[in-house]
């Protein structure tokens, strides 16, 4: 886990940003929000056999291709379903990082941002917050690093052409929203794929960054 801060001149406060990277296990949203594991599944992509050993499940998609329906594991929206469609992935620059206002707060090494645009679609059930639907997105780099999106506790970071999403906004069945999120990866690495983690026992869904 890496801690980042951003000075807010007007308030004299600090914006604290956390990244979760290079983890070995998998976890669900409910695990992370209840203080449990916060890691990204390290696993290959492709297809896997179903629980009865019959048939293959598609786990690799092209950018712009919609995921299968994902069921919410949040208490407030239990049983609701939604889909994720990563549409665009770009690797940022050191200049983007310098202009973000973030100040490194540990010795984790230089980072650069990766921007991921994703279309979120609510399918069935009670309305869900955007922040609960995109919470399992992970970026995997060409060097095998896996990292989740930035978590901003106070204030906000600024990125070119990637406005912070309205995480508290709720979508009802049939509604969609395209958002952009920034992920920090080690400088010198590039995004290889976007993944959606699905706990310890299922392979993540994967969208290679090259499309």
mmCIF file with all atom_site columns, C-alpha atoms in Angstrom:
data_model
loop_
_atom_site.group_PDB
_atom_site.id
_atom_site.type_symbol
_atom_site.label_atom_id
_atom_site.label_alt_id
_atom_site.label_comp_id
_atom_site.label_asym_id
_atom_site.label_entity_id
_atom_site.label_seq_id
_atom_site.pdbx_PDB_ins_code
_atom_site.Cartn_x
_atom_site.Cartn_y
_atom_site.Cartn_z
_atom_site.occupancy
_atom_site.B_iso_or_equiv
_atom_site.pdbx_formal_charge
_atom_site.auth_seq_id
_atom_site.auth_comp_id
_atom_site.auth_asym_id
_atom_site.auth_atom_id
_atom_site.pdbx_PDB_model_num
ATOM 1   C CA . UNK A 1 1   ? 0.000   0.000   0.000   1.00 0.00 ? 1   UNK A CA 1
ATOM 2   C CA . UNK A 1 2   ? 1.331   3.448   -0.907  1.00 0.00 ? 2   UNK A CA 1
ATOM 3   C CA . UNK A 1 3   ? 0.271   6.742   0.600   1.00 0.00 ? 3   UNK A CA 1
ATOM 4   C CA . UNK A 1 4   ? 0.182   9.967   -1.378  1.00 0.00 ? 4   UNK A CA 1
ATOM 5   C CA . UNK A 1 5   ? -0.743  13.486  -0.310  1.00 0.00 ? 5   UNK A CA 1
ATOM 6   C CA . UNK A 1 6   ? -1.862  16.574  -2.166  1.00 0.00 ? 6   UNK A CA 1
ATOM 7   C CA . UNK A 1 7   ? -1.647  20.038  -0.625  1.00 0.00 ? 7   UNK A CA 1
ATOM 8   C CA . UNK A 1 8   ? -4.848  22.096  -0.679  1.00 0.00 ? 8   UNK A CA 1
ATOM 9   C CA . UNK A 1 9   ? -3.754  25.711  -0.378  1.00 0.00 ? 9   UNK A CA 1
ATOM 10  C CA . UNK A 1 10  ? -7.141  27.244  0.373   1.00 0.00 ? 10  UNK A CA 1
ATOM 11  C CA . UNK A 1 11  ? -7.863  24.981  3.307   1.00 0.00 ? 11  UNK A CA 1
ATOM 12  C CA . UNK A 1 12  ? -4.315  24.255  4.378   1.00 0.00 ? 12  UNK A CA 1
ATOM 13  C CA . UNK A 1 13  ? -5.310  20.588  4.434   1.00 0.00 ? 13  UNK A CA 1
ATOM 14  C CA . UNK A 1 14  ? -3.957  17.460  2.782   1.00 0.00 ? 14  UNK A CA 1
ATOM 15  C CA . UNK A 1 15  ? -5.529  15.128  0.282   1.00 0.00 ? 15  UNK A CA 1
ATOM 16  C CA . UNK A 1 16  ? -4.568  11.564  1.058   1.00 0.00 ? 16  UNK A CA 1
ATOM 17  C CA . UNK A 1 17  ? -4.545  9.066   -1.777  1.00 0.00 ? 17  UNK A CA 1
ATOM 18  C CA . UNK A 1 18  ? -3.987  5.346   -1.366  1.00 0.00 ? 18  UNK A CA 1
ATOM 19  C CA . UNK A 1 19  ? -3.018  2.802   -4.001  1.00 0.00 ? 19  UNK A CA 1
ATOM 20  C CA . UNK A 1 20  ? -3.230  -0.969  -3.697  1.00 0.00 ? 20  UNK A CA 1
ATOM 21  C CA . UNK A 1 21  ? -0.630  -2.697  -5.826  1.00 0.00 ? 21  UNK A CA 1
ATOM 22  C CA . UNK A 1 22  ? 1.355   -5.877  -6.396  1.00 0.00 ? 22  UNK A CA 1
ATOM 23  C CA . UNK A 1 23  ? -0.951  -8.077  -4.334  1.00 0.00 ? 23  UNK A CA 1
ATOM 24  C CA . UNK A 1 24  ? -1.208  -11.837 -4.486  1.00 0.00 ? 24  UNK A CA 1
ATOM 25  C CA . UNK A 1 25  ? -4.692  -12.745 -3.296  1.00 0.00 ? 25  UNK A CA 1
ATOM 26  C CA . UNK A 1 26  ? -8.175  -11.807 -4.465  1.00 0.00 ? 26  UNK A CA 1
ATOM 27  C CA . UNK A 1 27  ? -10.988 -10.156 -2.565  1.00 0.00 ? 27  UNK A CA 1
ATOM 28  C CA . UNK A 1 28  ? -14.513 -8.909  -3.016  1.00 0.00 ? 28  UNK A CA 1
ATOM 29  C CA . UNK A 1 29  ? -15.775 -5.380  -2.466  1.00 0.00 ? 29  UNK A CA 1
ATOM 30  C CA . UNK A 1 30  ? -17.468 -6.416  0.738   1.00 0.00 ? 30  UNK A CA 1
ATOM 31  C CA . UNK A 1 31  ? -14.175 -7.805  2.067   1.00 0.00 ? 31  UNK A CA 1
ATOM 32  C CA . UNK A 1 32  ? -12.344 -4.533  1.421   1.00 0.00 ? 32  UNK A CA 1
ATOM 33  C CA . UNK A 1 33  ? -15.058 -2.296  2.818   1.00 0.00 ? 33  UNK A CA 1
ATOM 34  C CA . UNK A 1 34  ? -15.280 -4.360  5.989   1.00 0.00 ? 34  UNK A CA 1
ATOM 35  C CA . UNK A 1 35  ? -11.531 -4.174  6.551   1.00 0.00 ? 35  UNK A CA 1
ATOM 36  C CA . UNK A 1 36  ? -10.680 -7.529  5.004   1.00 0.00 ? 36  UNK A CA 1
ATOM 37  C CA . UNK A 1 37  ? -8.218  -8.319  2.204   1.00 0.00 ? 37  UNK A CA 1
ATOM 38  C CA . UNK A 1 38  ? -7.579  -5.649  -0.414  1.00 0.00 ? 38  UNK A CA 1
ATOM 39  C CA . UNK A 1 39  ? -5.563  -7.464  -3.009  1.00 0.00 ? 39  UNK A CA 1
ATOM 40  C CA . UNK A 1 40  ? -5.917  -8.107  -6.714  1.00 0.00 ? 40  UNK A CA 1
ATOM 41  C CA . UNK A 1 41  ? -6.089  -11.647 -8.031  1.00 0.00 ? 41  UNK A CA 1
ATOM 42  C CA . UNK A 1 42  ? -2.908  -12.702 -9.835  1.00 0.00 ? 42  UNK A CA 1
ATOM 43  C CA . UNK A 1 43  ? -4.083  -15.136 -12.444 1.00 0.00 ? 43  UNK A CA 1
ATOM 44  C CA . UNK A 1 44  ? -3.970  -15.725 -16.164 1.00 0.00 ? 44  UNK A CA 1
ATOM 45  C CA . UNK A 1 45  ? -6.771  -15.066 -18.608 1.00 0.00 ? 45  UNK A CA 1
ATOM 46  C CA . UNK A 1 46  ? -8.593  -17.076 -21.219 1.00 0.00 ? 46  UNK A CA 1
ATOM 47  C CA . UNK A 1 47  ? -11.308 -19.531 -20.291 1.00 0.00 ? 47  UNK A CA 1
ATOM 48  C CA . UNK A 1 48  ? -11.962 -21.823 -17.399 1.00 0.00 ? 48  UNK A CA 1
ATOM 49  C CA . UNK A 1 49  ? -14.127 -24.857 -16.829 1.00 0.00 ? 49  UNK A CA 1
ATOM 50  C CA . UNK A 1 50  ? -17.380 -24.478 -14.977 1.00 0.00 ? 50  UNK A CA 1
ATOM 51  C CA . UNK A 1 51  ? -17.923 -26.038 -11.547 1.00 0.00 ? 51  UNK A CA 1
ATOM 52  C CA . UNK A 1 52  ? -19.122 -29.275 -13.116 1.00 0.00 ? 52  UNK A CA 1
ATOM 53  C CA . UNK A 1 53  ? -16.152 -29.425 -15.489 1.00 0.00 ? 53  UNK A CA 1
ATOM 54  C CA . UNK A 1 54  ? -18.381 -28.933 -18.532 1.00 0.00 ? 54  UNK A CA 1
ATOM 55  C CA . UNK A 1 55  ? -18.101 -25.960 -20.853 1.00 0.00 ? 55  UNK A CA 1
ATOM 56  C CA . UNK A 1 56  ? -15.768 -22.986 -20.880 1.00 0.00 ? 56  UNK A CA 1
ATOM 57  C CA . UNK A 1 57  ? -16.308 -19.538 -19.452 1.00 0.00 ? 57  UNK A CA 1
ATOM 58  C CA . UNK A 1 58  ? -15.079 -16.629 -21.534 1.00 0.00 ? 58  UNK A CA 1
ATOM 59  C CA . UNK A 1 59  ? -12.751 -14.415 -19.493 1.00 0.00 ? 59  UNK A CA 1
ATOM 60  C CA . UNK A 1 60  ? -10.843 -12.442 -22.154 1.00 0.00 ? 60  UNK A CA 1
ATOM 61  C CA . UNK A 1 61  ? -12.513 -9.607  -24.061 1.00 0.00 ? 61  UNK A CA 1
ATOM 62  C CA . UNK A 1 62  ? -11.647 -6.819  -26.470 1.00 0.00 ? 62  UNK A CA 1
ATOM 63  C CA . UNK A 1 63  ? -11.806 -3.203  -25.377 1.00 0.00 ? 63  UNK A CA 1
ATOM 64  C CA . UNK A 1 64  ? -15.362 -2.045  -25.999 1.00 0.00 ? 64  UNK A CA 1
ATOM 65  C CA . UNK A 1 65  ? -16.777 -5.522  -25.336 1.00 0.00 ? 65  UNK A CA 1
ATOM 66  C CA . UNK A 1 66  ? -19.214 -5.764  -22.421 1.00 0.00 ? 66  UNK A CA 1
ATOM 67  C CA . UNK A 1 67  ? -18.559 -8.060  -19.481 1.00 0.00 ? 67  UNK A CA 1
ATOM 68  C CA . UNK A 1 68  ? -21.012 -10.744 -18.376 1.00 0.00 ? 68  UNK A CA 1
ATOM 69  C CA . UNK A 1 69  ? -23.491 -9.599  -15.733 1.00 0.00 ? 69  UNK A CA 1
ATOM 70  C CA . UNK A 1 70  ? -21.830 -9.128  -12.352 1.00 0.00 ? 70  UNK A CA 1
ATOM 71  C CA . UNK A 1 71  ? -23.893 -9.610  -9.189  1.00 0.00 ? 71  UNK A CA 1
ATOM 72  C CA . UNK A 1 72  ? -23.505 -7.092  -6.397  1.00 0.00 ? 72  UNK A CA 1
ATOM 73  C CA . UNK A 1 73  ? -22.094 -8.348  -3.119  1.00 0.00 ? 73  UNK A CA 1
ATOM 74  C CA . UNK A 1 74  ? -22.922 -5.114  -1.302  1.00 0.00 ? 74  UNK A CA 1
ATOM 75  C CA . UNK A 1 75  ? -25.452 -5.354  1.522   1.00 0.00 ? 75  UNK A CA 1
ATOM 76  C CA . UNK A 1 76  ? -27.509 -2.376  0.288   1.00 0.00 ? 76  UNK A CA 1
ATOM 77  C CA . UNK A 1 77  ? -27.814 -3.720  -3.264  1.00 0.00 ? 77  UNK A CA 1
ATOM 78  C CA . UNK A 1 78  ? -27.696 -7.471  -2.784  1.00 0.00 ? 78  UNK A CA 1
ATOM 79  C CA . UNK A 1 79  ? -28.834 -9.302  -5.900  1.00 0.00 ? 79  UNK A CA 1
ATOM 80  C CA . UNK A 1 80  ? -28.529 -6.301  -8.240  1.00 0.00 ? 80  UNK A CA 1
ATOM 81  C CA . UNK A 1 81  ? -26.511 -6.855  -11.427 1.00 0.00 ? 81  UNK A CA 1
ATOM 82  C CA . UNK A 1 82  ? -24.403 -4.635  -13.667 1.00 0.00 ? 82  UNK A CA 1
ATOM 83  C CA . UNK A 1 83  ? -21.811 -4.857  -16.432 1.00 0.00 ? 83  UNK A CA 1
ATOM 84  C CA . UNK A 1 84  ? -18.469 -3.185  -17.090 1.00 0.00 ? 84  UNK A CA 1
ATOM 85  C CA . UNK A 1 85  ? -17.133 -2.239  -20.519 1.00 0.00 ? 85  UNK A CA 1
ATOM 86  C CA . UNK A 1 86  ? -13.564 -0.892  -20.532 1.00 0.00 ? 86  UNK A CA 1
ATOM 87  C CA . UNK A 1 87  ? -13.334 1.210   -23.692 1.00 0.00 ? 87  UNK A CA 1
ATOM 88  C CA . UNK A 1 88  ? -9.944  2.933   -23.635 1.00 0.00 ? 88  UNK A CA 1
ATOM 89  C CA . UNK A 1 89  ? -6.626  2.601   -21.798 1.00 0.00 ? 89  UNK A CA 1
ATOM 90  C CA . UNK A 1 90  ? -3.733  5.072   -22.029 1.00 0.00 ? 90  UNK A CA 1
ATOM 91  C CA . UNK A 1 91  ? -0.471  5.372   -20.129 1.00 0.00 ? 91  UNK A CA 1
ATOM 92  C CA . UNK A 1 92  ? 0.250   8.832   -18.793 1.00 0.00 ? 92  UNK A CA 1
ATOM 93  C CA . UNK A 1 93  ? 3.541   10.653  -18.354 1.00 0.00 ? 93  UNK A CA 1
ATOM 94  C CA . UNK A 1 94  ? 5.797   12.002  -15.622 1.00 0.00 ? 94  UNK A CA 1
ATOM 95  C CA . UNK A 1 95  ? 4.490   15.457  -16.559 1.00 0.00 ? 95  UNK A CA 1
ATOM 96  C CA . UNK A 1 96  ? 0.951   14.270  -15.748 1.00 0.00 ? 96  UNK A CA 1
ATOM 97  C CA . UNK A 1 97  ? 2.172   13.072  -12.374 1.00 0.00 ? 97  UNK A CA 1
ATOM 98  C CA . UNK A 1 98  ? 3.995   16.340  -11.682 1.00 0.00 ? 98  UNK A CA 1
ATOM 99  C CA . UNK A 1 99  ? 0.881   18.322  -12.576 1.00 0.00 ? 99  UNK A CA 1
ATOM 100 C CA . UNK A 1 100 ? -1.489  16.227  -10.470 1.00 0.00 ? 100 UNK A CA 1
ATOM 101 C CA . UNK A 1 101 ? -0.579  17.989  -7.242  1.00 0.00 ? 101 UNK A CA 1
ATOM 102 C CA . UNK A 1 102 ? 0.287   14.695  -5.542  1.00 0.00 ? 102 UNK A CA 1
ATOM 103 C CA . UNK A 1 103 ? 3.351   14.508  -3.362  1.00 0.00 ? 103 UNK A CA 1
ATOM 104 C CA . UNK A 1 104 ? 4.921   11.122  -2.752  1.00 0.00 ? 104 UNK A CA 1
ATOM 105 C CA . UNK A 1 105 ? 4.744   10.210  0.905   1.00 0.00 ? 105 UNK A CA 1
ATOM 106 C CA . UNK A 1 106 ? 6.900   7.069   1.018   1.00 0.00 ? 106 UNK A CA 1
ATOM 107 C CA . UNK A 1 107 ? 9.867   5.399   -0.656  1.00 0.00 ? 107 UNK A CA 1
ATOM 108 C CA . UNK A 1 108 ? 7.924   3.300   -3.122  1.00 0.00 ? 108 UNK A CA 1
ATOM 109 C CA . UNK A 1 109 ? 9.648   4.736   -6.194  1.00 0.00 ? 109 UNK A CA 1
ATOM 110 C CA . UNK A 1 110 ? 8.428   7.053   -8.992  1.00 0.00 ? 110 UNK A CA 1
ATOM 111 C CA . UNK A 1 111 ? 4.967   6.447   -10.428 1.00 0.00 ? 111 UNK A CA 1
ATOM 112 C CA . UNK A 1 112 ? 3.034   7.450   -13.543 1.00 0.00 ? 112 UNK A CA 1
ATOM 113 C CA . UNK A 1 113 ? -0.730  7.342   -14.140 1.00 0.00 ? 113 UNK A CA 1
ATOM 114 C CA . UNK A 1 114 ? -2.679  4.966   -16.338 1.00 0.00 ? 114 UNK A CA 1
ATOM 115 C CA . UNK A 1 115 ? -6.106  6.198   -17.427 1.00 0.00 ? 115 UNK A CA 1
ATOM 116 C CA . UNK A 1 116 ? -8.960  3.738   -17.925 1.00 0.00 ? 116 UNK A CA 1
ATOM 117 C CA . UNK A 1 117 ? -12.306 4.739   -19.428 1.00 0.00 ? 117 UNK A CA 1
ATOM 118 C CA . UNK A 1 118 ? -15.116 2.329   -18.570 1.00 0.00 ? 118 UNK A CA 1
ATOM 119 C CA . UNK A 1 119 ? -18.815 2.230   -19.381 1.00 0.00 ? 119 UNK A CA 1
ATOM 120 C CA . UNK A 1 120 ? -20.846 1.059   -16.392 1.00 0.00 ? 120 UNK A CA 1
ATOM 121 C CA . UNK A 1 121 ? -24.354 -0.273  -17.009 1.00 0.00 ? 121 UNK A CA 1
ATOM 122 C CA . UNK A 1 122 ? -26.867 -1.147  -14.314 1.00 0.00 ? 122 UNK A CA 1
ATOM 123 C CA . UNK A 1 123 ? -28.858 -4.197  -15.405 1.00 0.00 ? 123 UNK A CA 1
ATOM 124 C CA . UNK A 1 124 ? -31.278 -5.362  -12.708 1.00 0.00 ? 124 UNK A CA 1
ATOM 125 C CA . UNK A 1 125 ? -32.234 -4.806  -9.092  1.00 0.00 ? 125 UNK A CA 1
ATOM 126 C CA . UNK A 1 126 ? -32.091 -1.788  -6.809  1.00 0.00 ? 126 UNK A CA 1
ATOM 127 C CA . UNK A 1 127 ? -30.097 1.313   -7.811  1.00 0.00 ? 127 UNK A CA 1
ATOM 128 C CA . UNK A 1 128 ? -26.346 1.120   -7.197  1.00 0.00 ? 128 UNK A CA 1
ATOM 129 C CA . UNK A 1 129 ? -23.656 3.735   -6.654  1.00 0.00 ? 129 UNK A CA 1
ATOM 130 C CA . UNK A 1 130 ? -21.049 4.049   -9.399  1.00 0.00 ? 130 UNK A CA 1
ATOM 131 C CA . UNK A 1 131 ? -18.316 3.589   -6.808  1.00 0.00 ? 131 UNK A CA 1
ATOM 132 C CA . UNK A 1 132 ? -19.722 0.176   -5.901  1.00 0.00 ? 132 UNK A CA 1
ATOM 133 C CA . UNK A 1 133 ? -19.797 -0.984  -9.507  1.00 0.00 ? 133 UNK A CA 1
ATOM 134 C CA . UNK A 1 134 ? -16.264 -0.066  -10.602 1.00 0.00 ? 134 UNK A CA 1
ATOM 135 C CA . UNK A 1 135 ? -14.510 -1.088  -7.393  1.00 0.00 ? 135 UNK A CA 1
ATOM 136 C CA . UNK A 1 136 ? -13.014 -4.341  -8.729  1.00 0.00 ? 136 UNK A CA 1
ATOM 137 C CA . UNK A 1 137 ? -11.168 -2.800  -11.691 1.00 0.00 ? 137 UNK A CA 1
ATOM 138 C CA . UNK A 1 138 ? -7.423  -3.504  -11.770 1.00 0.00 ? 138 UNK A CA 1
ATOM 139 C CA . UNK A 1 139 ? -4.654  -2.489  -14.182 1.00 0.00 ? 139 UNK A CA 1
ATOM 140 C CA . UNK A 1 140 ? -1.958  -5.039  -15.017 1.00 0.00 ? 140 UNK A CA 1
ATOM 141 C CA . UNK A 1 141 ? 1.281   -3.706  -16.501 1.00 0.00 ? 141 UNK A CA 1
ATOM 142 C CA . UNK A 1 142 ? 3.713   -5.168  -19.021 1.00 0.00 ? 142 UNK A CA 1
ATOM 143 C CA . UNK A 1 143 ? 5.951   -6.058  -16.063 1.00 0.00 ? 143 UNK A CA 1
ATOM 144 C CA . UNK A 1 144 ? 3.214   -7.938  -14.212 1.00 0.00 ? 144 UNK A CA 1
ATOM 145 C CA . UNK A 1 145 ? 2.416   -5.241  -11.648 1.00 0.00 ? 145 UNK A CA 1
ATOM 146 C CA . UNK A 1 146 ? -1.246  -5.133  -10.640 1.00 0.00 ? 146 UNK A CA 1
ATOM 147 C CA . UNK A 1 147 ? -2.795  -2.059  -9.054  1.00 0.00 ? 147 UNK A CA 1
ATOM 148 C CA . UNK A 1 148 ? -6.216  -0.746  -8.145  1.00 0.00 ? 148 UNK A CA 1
ATOM 149 C CA . UNK A 1 149 ? -7.432  2.781   -8.810  1.00 0.00 ? 149 UNK A CA 1
ATOM 150 C CA . UNK A 1 150 ? -6.459  5.642   -6.523  1.00 0.00 ? 150 UNK A CA 1
ATOM 151 C CA . UNK A 1 151 ? -8.474  6.051   -3.352  1.00 0.00 ? 151 UNK A CA 1
ATOM 152 C CA . UNK A 1 152 ? -8.849  9.726   -2.478  1.00 0.00 ? 152 UNK A CA 1
ATOM 153 C CA . UNK A 1 153 ? -9.698  10.308  1.161   1.00 0.00 ? 153 UNK A CA 1
ATOM 154 C CA . UNK A 1 154 ? -9.487  14.114  1.232   1.00 0.00 ? 154 UNK A CA 1
ATOM 155 C CA . UNK A 1 155 ? -9.253  16.548  -1.669  1.00 0.00 ? 155 UNK A CA 1
ATOM 156 C CA . UNK A 1 156 ? -8.584  15.285  -5.194  1.00 0.00 ? 156 UNK A CA 1
ATOM 157 C CA . UNK A 1 157 ? -5.829  14.731  -7.723  1.00 0.00 ? 157 UNK A CA 1
ATOM 158 C CA . UNK A 1 158 ? -6.029  16.445  -11.115 1.00 0.00 ? 158 UNK A CA 1
ATOM 159 C CA . UNK A 1 159 ? -5.398  14.571  -14.345 1.00 0.00 ? 159 UNK A CA 1
ATOM 160 C CA . UNK A 1 160 ? -5.592  15.821  -17.956 1.00 0.00 ? 160 UNK A CA 1
ATOM 161 C CA . UNK A 1 161 ? -8.849  14.757  -19.649 1.00 0.00 ? 161 UNK A CA 1
ATOM 162 C CA . UNK A 1 162 ? -9.734  12.376  -16.810 1.00 0.00 ? 162 UNK A CA 1
ATOM 163 C CA . UNK A 1 163 ? -12.199 14.020  -14.424 1.00 0.00 ? 163 UNK A CA 1
ATOM 164 C CA . UNK A 1 164 ? -12.931 12.327  -11.118 1.00 0.00 ? 164 UNK A CA 1
ATOM 165 C CA . UNK A 1 165 ? -16.136 10.240  -11.371 1.00 0.00 ? 165 UNK A CA 1
ATOM 166 C CA . UNK A 1 166 ? -19.206 10.915  -9.254  1.00 0.00 ? 166 UNK A CA 1
ATOM 167 C CA . UNK A 1 167 ? -18.780 7.797   -7.160  1.00 0.00 ? 167 UNK A CA 1
ATOM 168 C CA . UNK A 1 168 ? -21.908 8.488   -5.067  1.00 0.00 ? 168 UNK A CA 1
ATOM 169 C CA . UNK A 1 169 ? -24.166 8.833   -8.121  1.00 0.00 ? 169 UNK A CA 1
ATOM 170 C CA . UNK A 1 170 ? -26.704 6.007   -8.341  1.00 0.00 ? 170 UNK A CA 1
ATOM 171 C CA . UNK A 1 171 ? -27.719 4.238   -11.537 1.00 0.00 ? 171 UNK A CA 1
ATOM 172 C CA . UNK A 1 172 ? -31.042 2.451   -11.991 1.00 0.00 ? 172 UNK A CA 1
ATOM 173 C CA . UNK A 1 173 ? -31.707 -0.525  -14.285 1.00 0.00 ? 173 UNK A CA 1
ATOM 174 C CA . UNK A 1 174 ? -31.088 0.457   -17.908 1.00 0.00 ? 174 UNK A CA 1
ATOM 175 C CA . UNK A 1 175 ? -28.895 3.447   -17.060 1.00 0.00 ? 175 UNK A CA 1
ATOM 176 C CA . UNK A 1 176 ? -25.234 3.717   -18.088 1.00 0.00 ? 176 UNK A CA 1
ATOM 177 C CA . UNK A 1 177 ? -22.360 6.041   -17.283 1.00 0.00 ? 177 UNK A CA 1
ATOM 178 C CA . UNK A 1 178 ? -18.877 6.310   -18.775 1.00 0.00 ? 178 UNK A CA 1
ATOM 179 C CA . UNK A 1 179 ? -16.170 7.202   -16.274 1.00 0.00 ? 179 UNK A CA 1
ATOM 180 C CA . UNK A 1 180 ? -12.400 7.647   -16.230 1.00 0.00 ? 180 UNK A CA 1
ATOM 181 C CA . UNK A 1 181 ? -10.204 6.469   -13.365 1.00 0.00 ? 181 UNK A CA 1
ATOM 182 C CA . UNK A 1 182 ? -6.480  6.894   -12.801 1.00 0.00 ? 182 UNK A CA 1
ATOM 183 C CA . UNK A 1 183 ? -4.204  4.082   -11.630 1.00 0.00 ? 183 UNK A CA 1
ATOM 184 C CA . UNK A 1 184 ? -0.602  4.622   -10.503 1.00 0.00 ? 184 UNK A CA 1
ATOM 185 C CA . UNK A 1 185 ? 2.013   2.209   -11.851 1.00 0.00 ? 185 UNK A CA 1
ATOM 186 C CA . UNK A 1 186 ? 5.822   2.203   -11.554 1.00 0.00 ? 186 UNK A CA 1
ATOM 187 C CA . UNK A 1 187 ? 7.500   4.658   -13.907 1.00 0.00 ? 187 UNK A CA 1
ATOM 188 C CA . UNK A 1 188 ? 8.766   2.862   -17.004 1.00 0.00 ? 188 UNK A CA 1
ATOM 189 C CA . UNK A 1 189 ? 5.916   0.331   -17.071 1.00 0.00 ? 189 UNK A CA 1
ATOM 190 C CA . UNK A 1 190 ? 2.918   0.414   -19.416 1.00 0.00 ? 190 UNK A CA 1
ATOM 191 C CA . UNK A 1 191 ? -0.619  -0.871  -19.107 1.00 0.00 ? 191 UNK A CA 1
ATOM 192 C CA . UNK A 1 192 ? -1.003  -4.357  -20.568 1.00 0.00 ? 192 UNK A CA 1
ATOM 193 C CA . UNK A 1 193 ? -4.609  -5.094  -19.567 1.00 0.00 ? 193 UNK A CA 1
ATOM 194 C CA . UNK A 1 194 ? -7.593  -4.052  -17.513 1.00 0.00 ? 194 UNK A CA 1
ATOM 195 C CA . UNK A 1 195 ? -8.924  -6.742  -15.204 1.00 0.00 ? 195 UNK A CA 1
ATOM 196 C CA . UNK A 1 196 ? -12.016 -7.241  -13.074 1.00 0.00 ? 196 UNK A CA 1
ATOM 197 C CA . UNK A 1 197 ? -11.234 -9.324  -10.005 1.00 0.00 ? 197 UNK A CA 1
ATOM 198 C CA . UNK A 1 198 ? -13.739 -11.949 -8.891  1.00 0.00 ? 198 UNK A CA 1
ATOM 199 C CA . UNK A 1 199 ? -12.433 -13.208 -5.573  1.00 0.00 ? 199 UNK A CA 1
ATOM 200 C CA . UNK A 1 200 ? -9.945  -15.961 -4.809  1.00 0.00 ? 200 UNK A CA 1
ATOM 201 C CA . UNK A 1 201 ? -11.490 -18.800 -6.779  1.00 0.00 ? 201 UNK A CA 1
ATOM 202 C CA . UNK A 1 202 ? -12.389 -17.328 -10.170 1.00 0.00 ? 202 UNK A CA 1
ATOM 203 C CA . UNK A 1 203 ? -10.083 -16.033 -12.857 1.00 0.00 ? 203 UNK A CA 1
ATOM 204 C CA . UNK A 1 204 ? -10.354 -12.282 -13.390 1.00 0.00 ? 204 UNK A CA 1
ATOM 205 C CA . UNK A 1 205 ? -12.041 -10.952 -16.495 1.00 0.00 ? 205 UNK A CA 1
ATOM 206 C CA . UNK A 1 206 ? -9.461  -9.326  -18.767 1.00 0.00 ? 206 UNK A CA 1
ATOM 207 C CA . UNK A 1 207 ? -9.345  -6.700  -21.526 1.00 0.00 ? 207 UNK A CA 1
ATOM 208 C CA . UNK A 1 208 ? -5.869  -6.463  -23.160 1.00 0.00 ? 208 UNK A CA 1
ATOM 209 C CA . UNK A 1 209 ? -4.911  -2.796  -23.430 1.00 0.00 ? 209 UNK A CA 1
ATOM 210 C CA . UNK A 1 210 ? -4.035  -3.138  -27.110 1.00 0.00 ? 210 UNK A CA 1
ATOM 211 C CA . UNK A 1 211 ? -7.652  -4.088  -27.768 1.00 0.00 ? 211 UNK A CA 1
#
